[in-house]
Coordinates of C-alpha atoms in Angstrom, one line a residue:
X1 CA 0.0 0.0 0.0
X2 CA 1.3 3.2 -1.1
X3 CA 0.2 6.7 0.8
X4 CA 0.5 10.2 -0.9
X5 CA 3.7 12.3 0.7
X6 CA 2.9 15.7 1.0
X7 CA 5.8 16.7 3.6
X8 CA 9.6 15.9 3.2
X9 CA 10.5 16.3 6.8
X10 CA 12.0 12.8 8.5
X11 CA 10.6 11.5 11.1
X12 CA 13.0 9.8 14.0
X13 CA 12.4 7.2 15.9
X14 CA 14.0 6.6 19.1
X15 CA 16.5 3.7 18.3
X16 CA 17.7 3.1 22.3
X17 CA 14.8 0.2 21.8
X18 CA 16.7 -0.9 18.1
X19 CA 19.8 -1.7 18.9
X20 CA 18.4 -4.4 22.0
X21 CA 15.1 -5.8 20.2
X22 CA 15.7 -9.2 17.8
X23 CA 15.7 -9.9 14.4
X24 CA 12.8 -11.2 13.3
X25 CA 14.8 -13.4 10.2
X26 CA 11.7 -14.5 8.3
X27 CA 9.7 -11.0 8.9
X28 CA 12.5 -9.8 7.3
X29 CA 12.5 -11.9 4.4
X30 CA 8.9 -10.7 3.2
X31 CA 9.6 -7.2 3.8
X32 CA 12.9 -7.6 1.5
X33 CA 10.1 -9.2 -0.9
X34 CA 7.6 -6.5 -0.4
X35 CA 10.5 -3.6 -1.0
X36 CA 12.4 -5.2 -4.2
X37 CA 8.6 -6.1 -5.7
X38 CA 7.4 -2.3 -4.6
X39 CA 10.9 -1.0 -6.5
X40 CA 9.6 -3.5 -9.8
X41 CA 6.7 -2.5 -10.3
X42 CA 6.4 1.3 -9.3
X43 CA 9.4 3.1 -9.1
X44 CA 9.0 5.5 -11.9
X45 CA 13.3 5.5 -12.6
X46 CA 14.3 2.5 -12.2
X47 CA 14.9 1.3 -16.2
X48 CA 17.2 4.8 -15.8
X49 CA 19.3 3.6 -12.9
X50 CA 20.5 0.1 -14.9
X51 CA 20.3 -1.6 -11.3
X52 CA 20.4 -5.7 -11.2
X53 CA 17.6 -6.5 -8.8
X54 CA 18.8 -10.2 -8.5
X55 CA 21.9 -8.8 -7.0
X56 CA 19.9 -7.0 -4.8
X57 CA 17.6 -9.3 -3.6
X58 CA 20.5 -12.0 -3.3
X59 CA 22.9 -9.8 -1.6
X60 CA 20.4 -8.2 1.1
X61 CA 19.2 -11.7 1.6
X62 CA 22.7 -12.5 3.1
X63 CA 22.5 -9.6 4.7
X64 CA 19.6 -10.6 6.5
X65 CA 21.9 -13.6 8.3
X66 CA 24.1 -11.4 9.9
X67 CA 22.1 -8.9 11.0
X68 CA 21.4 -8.6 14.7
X69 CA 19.1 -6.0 15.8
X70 CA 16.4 -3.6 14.5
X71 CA 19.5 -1.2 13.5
X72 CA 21.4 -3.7 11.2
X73 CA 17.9 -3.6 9.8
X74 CA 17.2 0.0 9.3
X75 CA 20.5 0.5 7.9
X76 CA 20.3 -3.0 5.2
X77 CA 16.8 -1.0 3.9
X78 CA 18.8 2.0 3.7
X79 CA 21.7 0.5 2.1
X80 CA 19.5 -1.5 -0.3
X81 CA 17.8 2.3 -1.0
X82 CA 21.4 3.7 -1.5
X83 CA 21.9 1.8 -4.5
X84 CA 19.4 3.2 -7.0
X85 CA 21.6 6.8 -6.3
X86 CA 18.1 8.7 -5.8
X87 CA 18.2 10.8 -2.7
X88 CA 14.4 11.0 -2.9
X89 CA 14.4 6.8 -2.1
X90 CA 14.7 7.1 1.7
X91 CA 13.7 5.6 5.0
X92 CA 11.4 7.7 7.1
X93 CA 13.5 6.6 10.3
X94 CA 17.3 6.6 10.5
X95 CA 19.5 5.6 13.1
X96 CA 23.1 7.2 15.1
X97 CA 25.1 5.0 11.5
X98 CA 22.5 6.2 9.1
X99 CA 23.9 8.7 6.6
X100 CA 22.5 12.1 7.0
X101 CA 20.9 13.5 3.6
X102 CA 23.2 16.2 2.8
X103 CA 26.0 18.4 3.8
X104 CA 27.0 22.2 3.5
X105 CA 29.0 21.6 0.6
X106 CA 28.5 19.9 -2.9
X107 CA 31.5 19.0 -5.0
X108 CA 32.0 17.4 -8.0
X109 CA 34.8 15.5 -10.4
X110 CA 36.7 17.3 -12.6
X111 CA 39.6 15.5 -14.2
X112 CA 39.0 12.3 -12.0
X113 CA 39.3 15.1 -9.0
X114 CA 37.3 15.6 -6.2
X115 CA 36.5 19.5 -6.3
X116 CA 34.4 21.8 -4.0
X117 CA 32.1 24.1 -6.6
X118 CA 29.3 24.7 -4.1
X119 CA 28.9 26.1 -0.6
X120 CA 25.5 26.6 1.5
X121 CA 26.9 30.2 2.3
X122 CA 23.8 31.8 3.1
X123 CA 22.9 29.0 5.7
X124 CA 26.7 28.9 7.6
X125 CA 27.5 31.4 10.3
X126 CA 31.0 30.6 10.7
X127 CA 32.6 29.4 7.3
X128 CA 35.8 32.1 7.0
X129 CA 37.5 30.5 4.6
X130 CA 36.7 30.8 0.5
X131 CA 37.2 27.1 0.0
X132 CA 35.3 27.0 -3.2
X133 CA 37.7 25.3 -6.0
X134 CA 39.8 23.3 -3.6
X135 CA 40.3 19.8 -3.9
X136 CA 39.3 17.4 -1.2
X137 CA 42.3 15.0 -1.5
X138 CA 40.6 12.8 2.0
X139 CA 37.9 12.2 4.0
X140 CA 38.7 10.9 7.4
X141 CA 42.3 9.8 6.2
X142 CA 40.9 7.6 3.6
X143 CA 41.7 8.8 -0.5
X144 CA 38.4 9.7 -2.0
X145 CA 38.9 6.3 -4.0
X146 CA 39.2 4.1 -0.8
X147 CA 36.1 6.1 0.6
X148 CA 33.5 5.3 -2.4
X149 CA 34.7 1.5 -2.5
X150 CA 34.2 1.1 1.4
X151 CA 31.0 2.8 0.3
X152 CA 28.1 0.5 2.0
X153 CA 26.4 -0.8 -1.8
X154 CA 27.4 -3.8 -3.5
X155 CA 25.0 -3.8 -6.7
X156 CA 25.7 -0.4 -8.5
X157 CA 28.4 0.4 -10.7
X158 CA 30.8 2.7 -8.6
X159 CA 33.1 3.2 -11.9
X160 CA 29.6 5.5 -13.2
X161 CA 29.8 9.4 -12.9
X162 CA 26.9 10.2 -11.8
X163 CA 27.0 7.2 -9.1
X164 CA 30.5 8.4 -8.2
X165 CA 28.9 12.0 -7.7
X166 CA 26.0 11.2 -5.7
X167 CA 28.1 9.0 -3.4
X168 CA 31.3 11.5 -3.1
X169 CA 28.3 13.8 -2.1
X170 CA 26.6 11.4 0.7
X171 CA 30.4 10.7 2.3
X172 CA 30.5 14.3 2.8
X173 CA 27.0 13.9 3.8
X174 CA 28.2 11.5 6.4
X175 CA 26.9 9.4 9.0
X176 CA 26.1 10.7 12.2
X177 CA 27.8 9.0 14.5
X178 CA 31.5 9.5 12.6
X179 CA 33.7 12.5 12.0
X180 CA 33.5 14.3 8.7
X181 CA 37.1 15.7 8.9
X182 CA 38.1 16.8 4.9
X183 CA 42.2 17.0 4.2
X184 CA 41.7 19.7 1.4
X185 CA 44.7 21.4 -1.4
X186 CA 44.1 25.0 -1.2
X187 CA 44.2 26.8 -5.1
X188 CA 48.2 27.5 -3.4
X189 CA 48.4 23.8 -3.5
X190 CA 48.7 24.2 0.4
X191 CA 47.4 21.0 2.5
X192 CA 44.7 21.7 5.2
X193 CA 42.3 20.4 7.0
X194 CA 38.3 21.5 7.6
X195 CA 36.3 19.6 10.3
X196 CA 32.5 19.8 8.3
X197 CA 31.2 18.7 12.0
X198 CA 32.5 22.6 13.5
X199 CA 30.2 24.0 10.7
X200 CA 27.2 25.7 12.0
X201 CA 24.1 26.2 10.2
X202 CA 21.7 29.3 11.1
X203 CA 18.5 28.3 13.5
X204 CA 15.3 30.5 12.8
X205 CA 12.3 30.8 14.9
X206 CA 10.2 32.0 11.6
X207 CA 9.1 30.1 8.9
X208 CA 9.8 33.3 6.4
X209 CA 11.6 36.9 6.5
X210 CA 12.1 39.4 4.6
X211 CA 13.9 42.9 4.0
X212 CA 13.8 45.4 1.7
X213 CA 16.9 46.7 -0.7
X214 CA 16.9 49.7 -2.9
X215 CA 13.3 49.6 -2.7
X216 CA 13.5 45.6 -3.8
X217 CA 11.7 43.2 -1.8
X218 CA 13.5 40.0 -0.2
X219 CA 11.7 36.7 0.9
X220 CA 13.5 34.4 2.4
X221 CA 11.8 30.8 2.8
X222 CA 13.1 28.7 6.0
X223 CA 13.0 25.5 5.0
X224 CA 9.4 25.6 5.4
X225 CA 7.5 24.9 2.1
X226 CA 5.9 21.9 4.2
X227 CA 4.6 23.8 6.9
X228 CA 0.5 24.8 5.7
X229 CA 0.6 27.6 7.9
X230 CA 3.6 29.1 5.7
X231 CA 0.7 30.2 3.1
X232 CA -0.4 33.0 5.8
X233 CA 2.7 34.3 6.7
X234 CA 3.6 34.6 3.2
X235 CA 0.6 36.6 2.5
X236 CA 1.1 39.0 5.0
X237 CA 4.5 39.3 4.2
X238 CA 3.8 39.9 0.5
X239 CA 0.9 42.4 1.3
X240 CA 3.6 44.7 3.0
X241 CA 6.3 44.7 0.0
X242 CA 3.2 45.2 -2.8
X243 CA 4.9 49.4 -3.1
X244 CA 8.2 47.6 -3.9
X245 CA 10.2 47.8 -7.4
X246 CA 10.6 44.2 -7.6
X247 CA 10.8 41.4 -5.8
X248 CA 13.0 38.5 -4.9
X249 CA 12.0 35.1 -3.6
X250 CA 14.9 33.1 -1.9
X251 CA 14.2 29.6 -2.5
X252 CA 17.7 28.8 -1.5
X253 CA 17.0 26.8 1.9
X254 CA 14.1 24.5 1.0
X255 CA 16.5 21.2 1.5
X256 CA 13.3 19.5 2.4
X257 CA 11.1 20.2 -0.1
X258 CA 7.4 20.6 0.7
X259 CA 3.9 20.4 -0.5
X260 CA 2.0 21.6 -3.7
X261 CA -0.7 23.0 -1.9
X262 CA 2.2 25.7 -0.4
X263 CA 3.3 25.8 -3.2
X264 CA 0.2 26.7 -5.5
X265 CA -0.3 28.6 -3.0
X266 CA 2.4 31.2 -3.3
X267 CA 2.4 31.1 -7.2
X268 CA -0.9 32.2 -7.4
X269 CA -0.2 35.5 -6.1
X270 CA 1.6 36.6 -9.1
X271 CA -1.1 35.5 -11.8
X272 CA -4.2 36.2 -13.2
X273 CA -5.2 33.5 -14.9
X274 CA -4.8 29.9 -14.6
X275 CA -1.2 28.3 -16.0
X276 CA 0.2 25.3 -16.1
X277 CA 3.5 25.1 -13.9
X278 CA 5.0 21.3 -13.8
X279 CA 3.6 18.2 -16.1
X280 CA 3.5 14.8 -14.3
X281 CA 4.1 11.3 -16.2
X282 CA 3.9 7.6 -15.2
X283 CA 3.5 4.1 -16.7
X284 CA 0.0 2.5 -15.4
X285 CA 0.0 -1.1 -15.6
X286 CA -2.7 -3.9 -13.8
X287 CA -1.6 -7.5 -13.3
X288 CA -0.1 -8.9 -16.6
X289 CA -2.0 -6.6 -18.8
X290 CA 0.8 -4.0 -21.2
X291 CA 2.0 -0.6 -19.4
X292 CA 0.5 2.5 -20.5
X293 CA 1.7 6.0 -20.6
X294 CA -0.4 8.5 -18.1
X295 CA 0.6 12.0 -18.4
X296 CA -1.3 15.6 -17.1
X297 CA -0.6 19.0 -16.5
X298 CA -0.9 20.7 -13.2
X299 CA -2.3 24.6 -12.8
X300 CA -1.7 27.2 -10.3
X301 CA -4.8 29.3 -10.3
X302 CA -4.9 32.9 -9.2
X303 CA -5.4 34.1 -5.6
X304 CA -5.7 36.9 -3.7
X305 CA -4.2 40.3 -4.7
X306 CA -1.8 40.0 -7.5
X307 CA 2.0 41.5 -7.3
X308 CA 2.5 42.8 -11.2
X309 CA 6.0 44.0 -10.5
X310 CA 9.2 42.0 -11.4
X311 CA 10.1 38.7 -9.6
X312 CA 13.7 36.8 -9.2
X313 CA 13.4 33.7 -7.8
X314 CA 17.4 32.5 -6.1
X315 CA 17.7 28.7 -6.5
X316 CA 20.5 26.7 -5.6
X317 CA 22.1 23.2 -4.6
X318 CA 19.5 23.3 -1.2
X319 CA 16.6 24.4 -3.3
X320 CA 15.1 20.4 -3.1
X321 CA 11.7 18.5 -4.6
X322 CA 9.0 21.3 -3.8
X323 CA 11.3 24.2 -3.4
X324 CA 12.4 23.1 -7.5
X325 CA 8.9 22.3 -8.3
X326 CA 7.8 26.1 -7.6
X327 CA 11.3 27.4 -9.6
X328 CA 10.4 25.6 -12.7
X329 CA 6.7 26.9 -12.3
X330 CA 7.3 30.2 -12.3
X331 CA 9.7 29.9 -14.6
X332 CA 7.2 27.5 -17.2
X333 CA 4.4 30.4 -16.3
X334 CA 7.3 33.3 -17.7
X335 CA 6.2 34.9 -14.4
X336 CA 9.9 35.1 -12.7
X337 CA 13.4 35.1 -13.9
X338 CA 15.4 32.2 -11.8
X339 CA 18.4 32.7 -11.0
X340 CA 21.2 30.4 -9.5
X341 CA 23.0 27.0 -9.9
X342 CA 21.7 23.4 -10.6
X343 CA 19.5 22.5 -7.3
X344 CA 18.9 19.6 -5.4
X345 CA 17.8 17.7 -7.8
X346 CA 15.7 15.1 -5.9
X347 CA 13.6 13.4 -8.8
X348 CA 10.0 12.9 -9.1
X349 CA 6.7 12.3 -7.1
X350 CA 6.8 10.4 -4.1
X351 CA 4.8 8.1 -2.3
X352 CA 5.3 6.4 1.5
X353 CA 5.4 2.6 1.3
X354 CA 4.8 1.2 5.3
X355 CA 6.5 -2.4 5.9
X356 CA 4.2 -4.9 6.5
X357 CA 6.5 -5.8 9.4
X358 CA 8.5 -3.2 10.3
X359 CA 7.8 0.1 12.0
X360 CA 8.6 2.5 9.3
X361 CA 8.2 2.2 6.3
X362 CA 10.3 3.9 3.0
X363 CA 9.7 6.5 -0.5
X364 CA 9.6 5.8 -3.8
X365 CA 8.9 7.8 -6.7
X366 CA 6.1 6.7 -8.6
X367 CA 5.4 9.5 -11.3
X368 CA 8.2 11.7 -13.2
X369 CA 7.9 15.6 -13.0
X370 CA 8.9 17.8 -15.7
X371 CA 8.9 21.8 -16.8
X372 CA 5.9 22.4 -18.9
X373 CA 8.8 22.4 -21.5
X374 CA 9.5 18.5 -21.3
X375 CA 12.5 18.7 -19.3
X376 CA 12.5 16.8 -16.3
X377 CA 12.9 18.5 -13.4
X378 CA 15.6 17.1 -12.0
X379 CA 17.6 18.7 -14.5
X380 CA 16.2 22.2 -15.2
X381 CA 19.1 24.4 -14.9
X382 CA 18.7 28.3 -14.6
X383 CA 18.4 30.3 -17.5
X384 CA 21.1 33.0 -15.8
X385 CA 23.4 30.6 -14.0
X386 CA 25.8 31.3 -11.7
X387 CA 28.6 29.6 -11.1
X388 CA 29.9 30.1 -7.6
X389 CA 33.4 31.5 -7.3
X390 CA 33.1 32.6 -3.9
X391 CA 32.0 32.6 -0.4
X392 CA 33.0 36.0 0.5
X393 CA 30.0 37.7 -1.4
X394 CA 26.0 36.3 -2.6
X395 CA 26.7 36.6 -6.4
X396 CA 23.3 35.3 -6.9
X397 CA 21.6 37.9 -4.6
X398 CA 23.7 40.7 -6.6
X399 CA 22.6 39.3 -10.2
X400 CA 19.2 39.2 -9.0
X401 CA 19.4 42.5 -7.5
X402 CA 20.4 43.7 -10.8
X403 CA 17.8 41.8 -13.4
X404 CA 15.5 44.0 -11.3
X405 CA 17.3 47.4 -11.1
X406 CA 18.2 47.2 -15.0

C-alpha cells in the first residue's frame, strides 16, 4: 500500500529500543520481498538507474543472516535504498550510523578530481574560509577512491559518474555518529584540513523573513514549504512589499522540499489567470496486462491580490523536490526570472510505502515531473546561472538584484 507524501521532513524514531530488540529473520525476508517487488513495479526510474535487482535481492538476503538487531535492519533497507543513487528513495527513520541526507558543501569530479564548486553560504554562520575550488584530497584519512569502495552498496556500478557523484556527495554527507574531517589542497596547493562537524548552520524561529533593498523586496523561505501555515505568513508578508520595485524570492534553503498546496499557494499570487507550472508522467499497468503511458498537466490558479511587479526567484544546490517544483513553475508560467545554480535535484513524485513488518516504512517515486517544456525537473538548470566563485559575497543575490534594477 502506497500513501500520498505531502511533507519531506523525517521522522526519528527513538533507536535506544533498536539496537536491544531481535531480528525477526523471516519478517525480514517478506519485507525484502515487499520492498524489491514495490521498486519492480512502481518506481518510476528504475529502467534509468540500470540496477540488477537479483543482485539486490541476493545480496540483502545475506545480509539478513548477519544482521542482529532492528538497527542492522534499518540500515540494510537504507543501504538496499542507497543503491538506486536517488536521494528522494529514503527511509522515514534513521538511526546514530545512518547517513545524513546532505552536507554544506557539494563538490564534483573534474579531471578524475574531487572538487568543491558549491557552498550553503547563506545557511553557515561561521565558514571564513573561501574554500570553493579546492580539492578534497581525503575524507577521514581515507583517498576519496578508498572512501567510495568502502561505500556500503554492493550492486551499483561505482566506476559511473553520476553514481560516483551522488556518493562522493553522501560521504560528505556522512553518517552521524563519525567525523566528517576533509584534508583539502588549497588553489596554493597548500594542504589543510576543515572539520565539516564545526560548521554551524543558522537556526530560525520564523518560517519566512524578509527585507527590503533599494526599494527591492526580499523573501527568504526557512526551510518551510511543508509547513500549511507558511501560506499566511507569506501573505502577509507579501501584502507589506506590494509598493516595492521588484521582488526576490529566496528559495535557497528548502532542503526539504514541501507540498503543492504551499506551493500553489504562493504562485498564485503573481497570476491572473490559470497556467500550467509542472507536467506529471507515469506508466500505469494492472496485473499482466501492457503498461500504459499517463501524463497531465498541473495549474496554479490565481489568488488573492496580484503583485504585477518584477520577480527573481534565487535557486541553488538546497533548493530540493518542492522548493524546485515552484522554480520551474514560475519559470514555465514566464512569471519570474530564476536565477542560481543546478539544485537539489531530488527526482520525481513520491509516495510512502509502510512495511508490513517493520515500524517504518520507506519513499519511492512513482510519477516523473517535468517543466511544462519537457524537461525533467531534476535537470532544469537556470536560465542565468551562476557559477559560484566565492564565499566572501551572494553573487546570486547581486545578479538578481540587478535583473530588477536594470
Amino acid at each position: 500500500m502506497k500513501i500520498i507524501i505531502t511533507i519531506i521532513y523525517l521522522f526519528t524514531l527513538s533507536f535506544s529500543s533498536f539496537a536491544q530488540a531481535q531480528v525477526d529473520k523471516e519478517k525480514a525476508r517478506k519485507d525484502l520481498q515487499q520492498i524489491i517487488g514495490d521498486i519492480s513495479t512502481d518506481y518510476v526510474y528504475l529502467n534509468d538507474k540500470n540496477i540488477d535487482l537479483e543482485c539486490v535481492k541476493r545480496f540483502y538476503n545475506k545480509q539478513i543472516d548477519s544482521s542482529k538487531n532492528k538497527t542492522d535492519i534499518v540500515l540494510l533497507f537504507e543501504n538496499l535504498l542507497n543503491e538506486f543513487y536517488d536521494s528522494h528513495l529514503i527511509l522515514n527513520t534513521n538511526t546514530n550510523s545512518s547517513f545524513r541526507l546532505y552536507s554544506p558543501i557539494y563538490a564534483i569530479f573534474e579531471k578524475e578530481k574531487a572538487v568543491i564548486t558549491n557552498v550553503w553560504q547563506t545557511e553557515l554562520e561561521n565558514l571564513e574560509s573561501n574554500i570553493i575550488g579546492y580539492e578534497i584530497l581525503k575524507i577521514n584519512g581515507r583517498s576519496i577512491q578508498e572512501n567510495i569502495e568502502r561505500f556500503p552498496t554492493h550492486c551499483q556500478n561505482k566506476n559511473l559518474p553520476q553514481v560516483r557523484e551522488w556518493i562522493l556527495n553522501k560521504l560528505l554527507a556522512g553518517q552521524y555518529d563519525k567525523p566528517r574531517i576533509l584534508t583539502l589542497k588549497t588553489k596554493n596547493n597548500a594542504v589543510i584540513e576543515l572539520d565539516l562537524d564545526k560548521l554551524k548552520l543558522k537556526q530560525y524561529n520564523e518560517l519566512i523573513s524578509s527585507k527590503k533593498v533599494n526599494n527591492i523586496g526580499i523573501i527568504e523561505i526557512h526551510n518551510s514549504l511543508g509547513a500549511n501555515n507558511l501560506i499566511a505568513k507569506f501573505d502577509s508578508v507579501l501584502n507589506s512589499l506590494m509598493n516595492t520595485e521588484g521582488l526576490i524570492i529566496d528559495l535557497r534553503n528548502t532542503v526539504d522540499g514541501g507540498n503543492s498546496y504551499v506551493a500553489r499557494a504562493i504562485m498564485g499570487r503573481f497570476i491572473n489567470e490559470s497556467l500550467p507550472y509542472q507536467v506529471h508522467t507515469v506508466e500505469e499497468k494492472y496485473d499482466n496486462n501492457p503498461k500504459v503511458d499517463r501524463k497531465w498537466i498541473e495549474y496554479v490558479n490565481p489568488r488573492a491580490e496580484q503583485y504585477k511587479k518584477p520577480l527573481v526567484i534565487l535557486v541553488g544546490r538546497w533548493t530540493g523536490s518542492m522548493g524546485e517544483g515552484v522554480s520551474i513553475g514560475f519559470d514555465a508560467m514566464k512569471r519570474g526570472k530564476i536565477v542560481g545554480s543546478e539544485m537539489e535535484r531530488l527526482a520525481g513524485e513520491i509516495y510512502y510505502y509502510p512495511f508490513e513488518n517493520q515500524s517504518f516504512g520507506y519513499r519511492l517515486s512513482t510519477a516523473k515531473l517535468l517543466h511544462v517544456n519537457g524537461t525533467p525537473r531534476e535537470k532544469y538548470i537556470p536560465k542565468h546561472y551562476i557559477r559560484q566563485t566565492t564565499t566572501q559575497k551572494d553573487e546570486v543575490l547581486q545578479k538578481g538584484l540587478d535583473l530588477i534594477e536594470n
